[in-house]
XYZ file of C-alpha atoms in Angstrom:
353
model
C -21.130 -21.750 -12.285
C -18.472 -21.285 -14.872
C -17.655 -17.511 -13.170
C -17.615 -19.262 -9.949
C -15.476 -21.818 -10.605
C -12.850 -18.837 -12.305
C -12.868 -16.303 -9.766
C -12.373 -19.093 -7.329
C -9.124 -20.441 -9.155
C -7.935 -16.467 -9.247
C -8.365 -16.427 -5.765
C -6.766 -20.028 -5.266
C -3.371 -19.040 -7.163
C -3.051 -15.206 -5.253
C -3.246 -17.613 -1.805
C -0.755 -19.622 -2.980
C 1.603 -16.844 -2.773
C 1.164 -16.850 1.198
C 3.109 -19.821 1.853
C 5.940 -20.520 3.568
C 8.580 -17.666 4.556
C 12.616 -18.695 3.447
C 14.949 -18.895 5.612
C 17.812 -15.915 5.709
C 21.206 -16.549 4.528
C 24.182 -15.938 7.111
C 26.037 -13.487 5.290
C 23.358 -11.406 4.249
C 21.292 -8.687 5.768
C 18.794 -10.136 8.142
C 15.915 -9.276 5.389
C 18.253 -10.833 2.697
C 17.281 -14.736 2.306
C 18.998 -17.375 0.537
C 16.393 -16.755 -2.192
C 14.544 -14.037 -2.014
C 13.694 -12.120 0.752
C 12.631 -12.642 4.539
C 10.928 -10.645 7.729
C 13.482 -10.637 10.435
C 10.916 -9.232 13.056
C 7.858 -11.166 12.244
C 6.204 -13.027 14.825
C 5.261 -16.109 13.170
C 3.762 -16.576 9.277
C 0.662 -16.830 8.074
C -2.013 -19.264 9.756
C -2.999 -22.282 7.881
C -4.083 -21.665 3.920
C -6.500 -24.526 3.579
C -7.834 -23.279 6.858
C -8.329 -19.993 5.342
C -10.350 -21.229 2.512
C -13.052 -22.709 4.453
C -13.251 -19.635 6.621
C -13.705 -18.151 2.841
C -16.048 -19.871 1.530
C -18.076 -22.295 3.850
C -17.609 -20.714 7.173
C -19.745 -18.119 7.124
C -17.131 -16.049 8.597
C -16.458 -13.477 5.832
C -18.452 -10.488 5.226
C -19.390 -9.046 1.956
C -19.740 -5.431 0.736
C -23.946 -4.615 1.676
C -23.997 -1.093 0.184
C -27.407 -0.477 1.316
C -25.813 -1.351 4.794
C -22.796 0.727 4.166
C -21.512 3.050 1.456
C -17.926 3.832 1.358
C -18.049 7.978 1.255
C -16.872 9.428 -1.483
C -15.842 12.828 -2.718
C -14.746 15.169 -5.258
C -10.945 15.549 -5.561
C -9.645 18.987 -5.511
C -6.545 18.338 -8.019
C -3.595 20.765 -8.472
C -3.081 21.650 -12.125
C 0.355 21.421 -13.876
C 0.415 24.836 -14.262
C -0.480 25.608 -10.331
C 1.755 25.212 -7.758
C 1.075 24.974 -4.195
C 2.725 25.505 -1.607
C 0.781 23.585 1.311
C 0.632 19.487 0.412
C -2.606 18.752 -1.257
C -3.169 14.842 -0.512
C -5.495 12.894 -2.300
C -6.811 9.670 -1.459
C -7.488 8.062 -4.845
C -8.749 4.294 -3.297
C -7.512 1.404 -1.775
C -3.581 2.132 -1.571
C -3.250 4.671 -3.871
C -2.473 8.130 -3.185
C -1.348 11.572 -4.697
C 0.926 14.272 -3.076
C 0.881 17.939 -4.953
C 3.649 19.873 -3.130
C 5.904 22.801 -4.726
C 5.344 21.436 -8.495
C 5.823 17.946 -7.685
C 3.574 15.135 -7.911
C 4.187 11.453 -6.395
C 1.765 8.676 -6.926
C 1.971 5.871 -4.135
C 0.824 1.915 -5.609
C -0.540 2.859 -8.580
C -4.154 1.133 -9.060
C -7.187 2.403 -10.798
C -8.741 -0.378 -12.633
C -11.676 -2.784 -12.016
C -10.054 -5.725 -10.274
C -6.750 -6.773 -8.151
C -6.375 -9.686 -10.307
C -4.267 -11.280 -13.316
C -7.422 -11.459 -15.540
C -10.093 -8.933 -16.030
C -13.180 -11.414 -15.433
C -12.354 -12.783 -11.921
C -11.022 -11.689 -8.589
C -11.526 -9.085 -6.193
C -13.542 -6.227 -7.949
C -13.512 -2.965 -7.087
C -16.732 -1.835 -4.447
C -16.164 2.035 -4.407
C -15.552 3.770 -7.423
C -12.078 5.209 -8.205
C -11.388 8.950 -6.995
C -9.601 9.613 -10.435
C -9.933 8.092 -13.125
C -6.246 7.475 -14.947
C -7.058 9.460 -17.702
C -7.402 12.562 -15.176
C -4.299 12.631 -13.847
C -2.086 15.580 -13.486
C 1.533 15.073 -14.370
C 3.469 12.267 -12.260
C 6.709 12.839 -11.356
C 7.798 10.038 -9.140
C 5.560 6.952 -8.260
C 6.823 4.664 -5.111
C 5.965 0.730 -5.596
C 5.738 -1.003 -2.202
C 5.604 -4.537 -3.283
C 4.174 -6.561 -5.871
C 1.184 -7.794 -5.401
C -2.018 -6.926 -7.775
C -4.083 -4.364 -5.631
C -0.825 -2.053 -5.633
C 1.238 -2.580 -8.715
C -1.595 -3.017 -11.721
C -0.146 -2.904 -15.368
C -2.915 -0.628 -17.199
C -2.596 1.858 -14.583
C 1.482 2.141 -15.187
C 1.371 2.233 -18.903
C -0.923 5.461 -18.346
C 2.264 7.247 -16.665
C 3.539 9.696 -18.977
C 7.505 9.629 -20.377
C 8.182 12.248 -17.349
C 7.664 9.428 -14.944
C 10.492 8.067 -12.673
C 9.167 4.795 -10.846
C 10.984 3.424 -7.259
C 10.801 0.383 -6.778
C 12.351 -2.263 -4.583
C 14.646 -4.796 -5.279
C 13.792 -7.694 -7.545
C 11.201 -5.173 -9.857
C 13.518 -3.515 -12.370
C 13.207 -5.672 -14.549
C 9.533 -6.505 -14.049
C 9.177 -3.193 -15.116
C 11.139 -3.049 -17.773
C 9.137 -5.630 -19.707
C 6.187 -3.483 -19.657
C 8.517 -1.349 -22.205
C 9.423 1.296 -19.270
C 12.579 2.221 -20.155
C 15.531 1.186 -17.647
C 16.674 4.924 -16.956
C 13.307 5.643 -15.279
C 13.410 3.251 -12.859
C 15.124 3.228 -9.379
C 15.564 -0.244 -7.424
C 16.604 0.053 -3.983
C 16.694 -1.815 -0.910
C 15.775 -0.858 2.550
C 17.759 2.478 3.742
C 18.757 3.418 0.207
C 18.504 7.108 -0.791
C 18.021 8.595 -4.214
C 17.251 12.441 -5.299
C 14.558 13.145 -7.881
C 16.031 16.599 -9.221
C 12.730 18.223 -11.283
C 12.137 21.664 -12.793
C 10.341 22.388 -9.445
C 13.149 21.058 -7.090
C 14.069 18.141 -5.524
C 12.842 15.272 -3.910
C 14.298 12.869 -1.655
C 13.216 9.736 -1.975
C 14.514 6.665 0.817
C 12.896 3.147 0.627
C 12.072 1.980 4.464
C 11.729 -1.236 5.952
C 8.045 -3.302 6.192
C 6.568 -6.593 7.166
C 4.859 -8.024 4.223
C 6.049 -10.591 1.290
C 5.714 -10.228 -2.346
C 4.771 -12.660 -5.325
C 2.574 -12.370 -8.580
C 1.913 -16.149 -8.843
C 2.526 -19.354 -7.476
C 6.197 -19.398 -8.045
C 7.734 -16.247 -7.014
C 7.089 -16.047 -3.493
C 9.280 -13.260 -1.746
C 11.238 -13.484 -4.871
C 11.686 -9.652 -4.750
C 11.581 -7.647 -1.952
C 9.219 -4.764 -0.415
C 9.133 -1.417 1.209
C 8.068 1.320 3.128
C 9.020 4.950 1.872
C 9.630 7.737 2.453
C 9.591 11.354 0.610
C 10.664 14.209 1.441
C 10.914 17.831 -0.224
C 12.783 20.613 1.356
C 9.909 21.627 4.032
C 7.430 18.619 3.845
C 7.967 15.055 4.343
C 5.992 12.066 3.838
C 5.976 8.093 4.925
C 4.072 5.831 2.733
C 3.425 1.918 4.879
C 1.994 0.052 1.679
C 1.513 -3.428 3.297
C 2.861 -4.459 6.706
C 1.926 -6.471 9.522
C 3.441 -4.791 13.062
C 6.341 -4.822 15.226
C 7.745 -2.549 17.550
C 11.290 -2.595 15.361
C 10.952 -1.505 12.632
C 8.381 1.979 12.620
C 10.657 3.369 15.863
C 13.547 2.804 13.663
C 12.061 4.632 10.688
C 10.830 7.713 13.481
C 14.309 7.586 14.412
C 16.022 8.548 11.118
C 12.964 10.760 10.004
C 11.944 12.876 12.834
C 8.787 15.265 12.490
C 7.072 13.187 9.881
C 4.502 15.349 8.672
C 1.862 13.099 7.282
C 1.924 9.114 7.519
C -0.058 6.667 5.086
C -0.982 3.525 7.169
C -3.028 0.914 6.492
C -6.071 0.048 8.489
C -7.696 -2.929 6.425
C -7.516 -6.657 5.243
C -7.056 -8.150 9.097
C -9.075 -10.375 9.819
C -9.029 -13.500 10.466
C -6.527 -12.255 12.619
C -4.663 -15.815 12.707
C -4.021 -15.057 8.944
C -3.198 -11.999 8.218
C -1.687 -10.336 11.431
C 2.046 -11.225 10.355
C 1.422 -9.127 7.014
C -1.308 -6.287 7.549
C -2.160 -4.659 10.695
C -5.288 -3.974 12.269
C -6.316 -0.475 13.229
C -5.123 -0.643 17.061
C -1.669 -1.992 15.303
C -1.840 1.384 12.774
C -2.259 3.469 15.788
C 0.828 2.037 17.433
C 2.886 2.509 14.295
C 1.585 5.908 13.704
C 2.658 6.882 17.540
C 6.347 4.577 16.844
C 6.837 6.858 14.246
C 5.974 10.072 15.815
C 3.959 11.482 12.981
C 2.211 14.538 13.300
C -0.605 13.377 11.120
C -1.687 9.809 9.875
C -4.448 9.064 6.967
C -5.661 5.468 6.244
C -5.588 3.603 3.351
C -5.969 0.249 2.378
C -9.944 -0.257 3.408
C -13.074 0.240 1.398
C -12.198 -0.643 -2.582
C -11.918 -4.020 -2.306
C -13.176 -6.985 -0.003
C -9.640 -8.496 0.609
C -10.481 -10.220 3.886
C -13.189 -11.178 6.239
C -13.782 -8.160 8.585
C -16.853 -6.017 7.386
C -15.742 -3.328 5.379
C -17.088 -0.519 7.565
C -15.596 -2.146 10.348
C -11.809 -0.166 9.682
C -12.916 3.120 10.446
C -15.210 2.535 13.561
C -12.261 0.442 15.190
C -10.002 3.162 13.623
C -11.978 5.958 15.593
C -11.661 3.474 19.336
C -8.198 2.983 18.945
C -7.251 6.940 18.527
C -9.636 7.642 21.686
C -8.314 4.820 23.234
C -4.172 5.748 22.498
C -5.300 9.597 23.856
C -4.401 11.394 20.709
C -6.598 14.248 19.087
C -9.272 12.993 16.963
C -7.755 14.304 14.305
C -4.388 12.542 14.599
C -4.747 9.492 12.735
C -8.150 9.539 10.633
C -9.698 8.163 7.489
C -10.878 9.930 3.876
C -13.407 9.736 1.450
C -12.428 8.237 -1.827
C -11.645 11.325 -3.741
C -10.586 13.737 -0.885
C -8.535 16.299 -1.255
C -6.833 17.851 1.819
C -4.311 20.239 2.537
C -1.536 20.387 5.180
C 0.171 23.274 6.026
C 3.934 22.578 5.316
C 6.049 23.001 8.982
């Protein structure tokens, strides 16, 4: 009873942090609010919370993890050593948001999260159904990690303090100094609002590194709703280049803006997961027919999905991502191979262009 009555106050305070969205100051960019930050294309905010929570837990409505129904598939990562260097992008998909790209001796780490639970405390809150596909310990070298937003199943403290003193971390506005009080030293960290551009310059080359618009909204309690702000991103090296979605509900703005500027995307990281209900969550994660349409907005020439199968986030059934994943390709007329999902722990490679 005593568990119960924790994880359900965990889960209590992380819904608080869904509440209402400011309002955006005048003389401000549209995504600049008078505190905080706003979504200037969202259709409408989040459905009702208390609604939420009976749909949670008295509706029947939400599905758990049945792994003798379903096993998320996993696999063995194939994992460029520091002293390899390859010259087609290896991409590894290491769980839930978090991903690694190996390309020309440089290694970026997308929402860094490799622990038991998305949660402020280690004995409550969502826990982790599919095992990671690295542990931290096993990492190669990181050279650059990108931070989408806040929130506990991307940004998780253990997993940062594991980053080595090489490390350079991007994040968006409002986070520096988040960071710094973990002890990361200011130097290594890059805030920077939608459109901003920064060079990593390594012994292997350089990286550019450009933080994109999203739909989402930030907060790691009940008091610092959309107090900082988050992102899309995208990296690029001198022949391969990369978008990374984090969390984002749709609209047909934004993605065809980001296509615009960065033609010829060569691989796209959408997510697929944590959509339904649909009267909840649509205005800040998409649903795989939504992924499809910004995978096509953006004109990428390959998409993989993340953010489905670590941990139970929402009510859909968690092998429900990749079978509607599957319809909506067919059903949008685009090879099979277009927009598709991994196995925790794959490895694949992609032919820079």
């Amino acid at each position: 009873m005593l568990h119960s009555t924790r994880s359900f106050f965990v889960f209590f305070l992380f819904l608080l942090t869904t509440l209402c969205l400011p309002a955006t100051a005048a003389d401000a960019p549209p995504h600049h609010a008078s505190k905080g930050f706003a979504n200037p294309h969202a259709q409408g905010a989040h459905g009702s919370l208390w609604r939420f929570l009976r749909a949670r837990f008295s509706s029947g409505e939400w599905s758990d993890y049945n792994p003798s129904v379903y096993e998320v598939p996993q696999a063995k990562p194939d994992i460029i050593a520091d002293d390899q260097v390859s010259t087609n992008a290896a991409v590894t998909w290491l769980g839930h948001s978090t991903v690694l790209i190996q390309h020309r001796g440089i290694n970026v780490l997308t929402d860094p999260m490799l622990t038991k639970r998305a949660s402020p405390v280690g004995f409550a809150g969502p826990k982790r159904i599919s095992p990671v596909g690295l542990a931290v310990d096993a990492l190669p070298r990181i050279d650059a990690v990108v931070i989408s937003h806040n929130h506990y199943d991307h940004v998780d403290v253990e997993t940062l303090k594991a980053m080595g003193p090489e490390t350079r971390f991007y994040v968006p506005l409002g986070l520096a100094r988040w960071f710094e009080g973990l002890g990361i030293e200011a130097e290594r960290i890059t805030e920077m609002d939608w459109w901003d551009t920064t060079s990593l310059e390594t012994g292997a080359g350089t990286l550019q590194i450009t933080a994109a618009p999203s739909q989402h909204f930030s907060g790691r309690g009940a008091f610092d709703r959309n107090a900082s702000l988050w992102a899309s991103w995208t990296i690029e090296w001198s022949d391969y280049k990369a978008w990374y979605g984090g969390d984002t509900g749709y609209n047909d703005v934004q993605f065809k803006a980001i296509g615009k500027r960065f033609p010829e995307i060569d691989l796209a990281i959408i997510p697929i997961g944590a959509y339904a209900p649909n009267w909840f969550m649509r205005a800040v994660h998409v649903n795989p027919t939504e992924a499809v349409s910004i995978h096509r907005d953006l004109g990428a020439r390959r998409s993989m999905a993340v953010h489905w199968g670590t941990f139970m986030l929402s009510a859909e059934p968690v092998d429900e991502p990749p079978r509607l994943l599957a319809a909506a390709v067919a059903a949008a007329d685009l090879p099979a191979d277009a927009f598709t999902t991994y196995a925790v722990g794959e490895t694949r490679r992609y032919v820079a262009q």
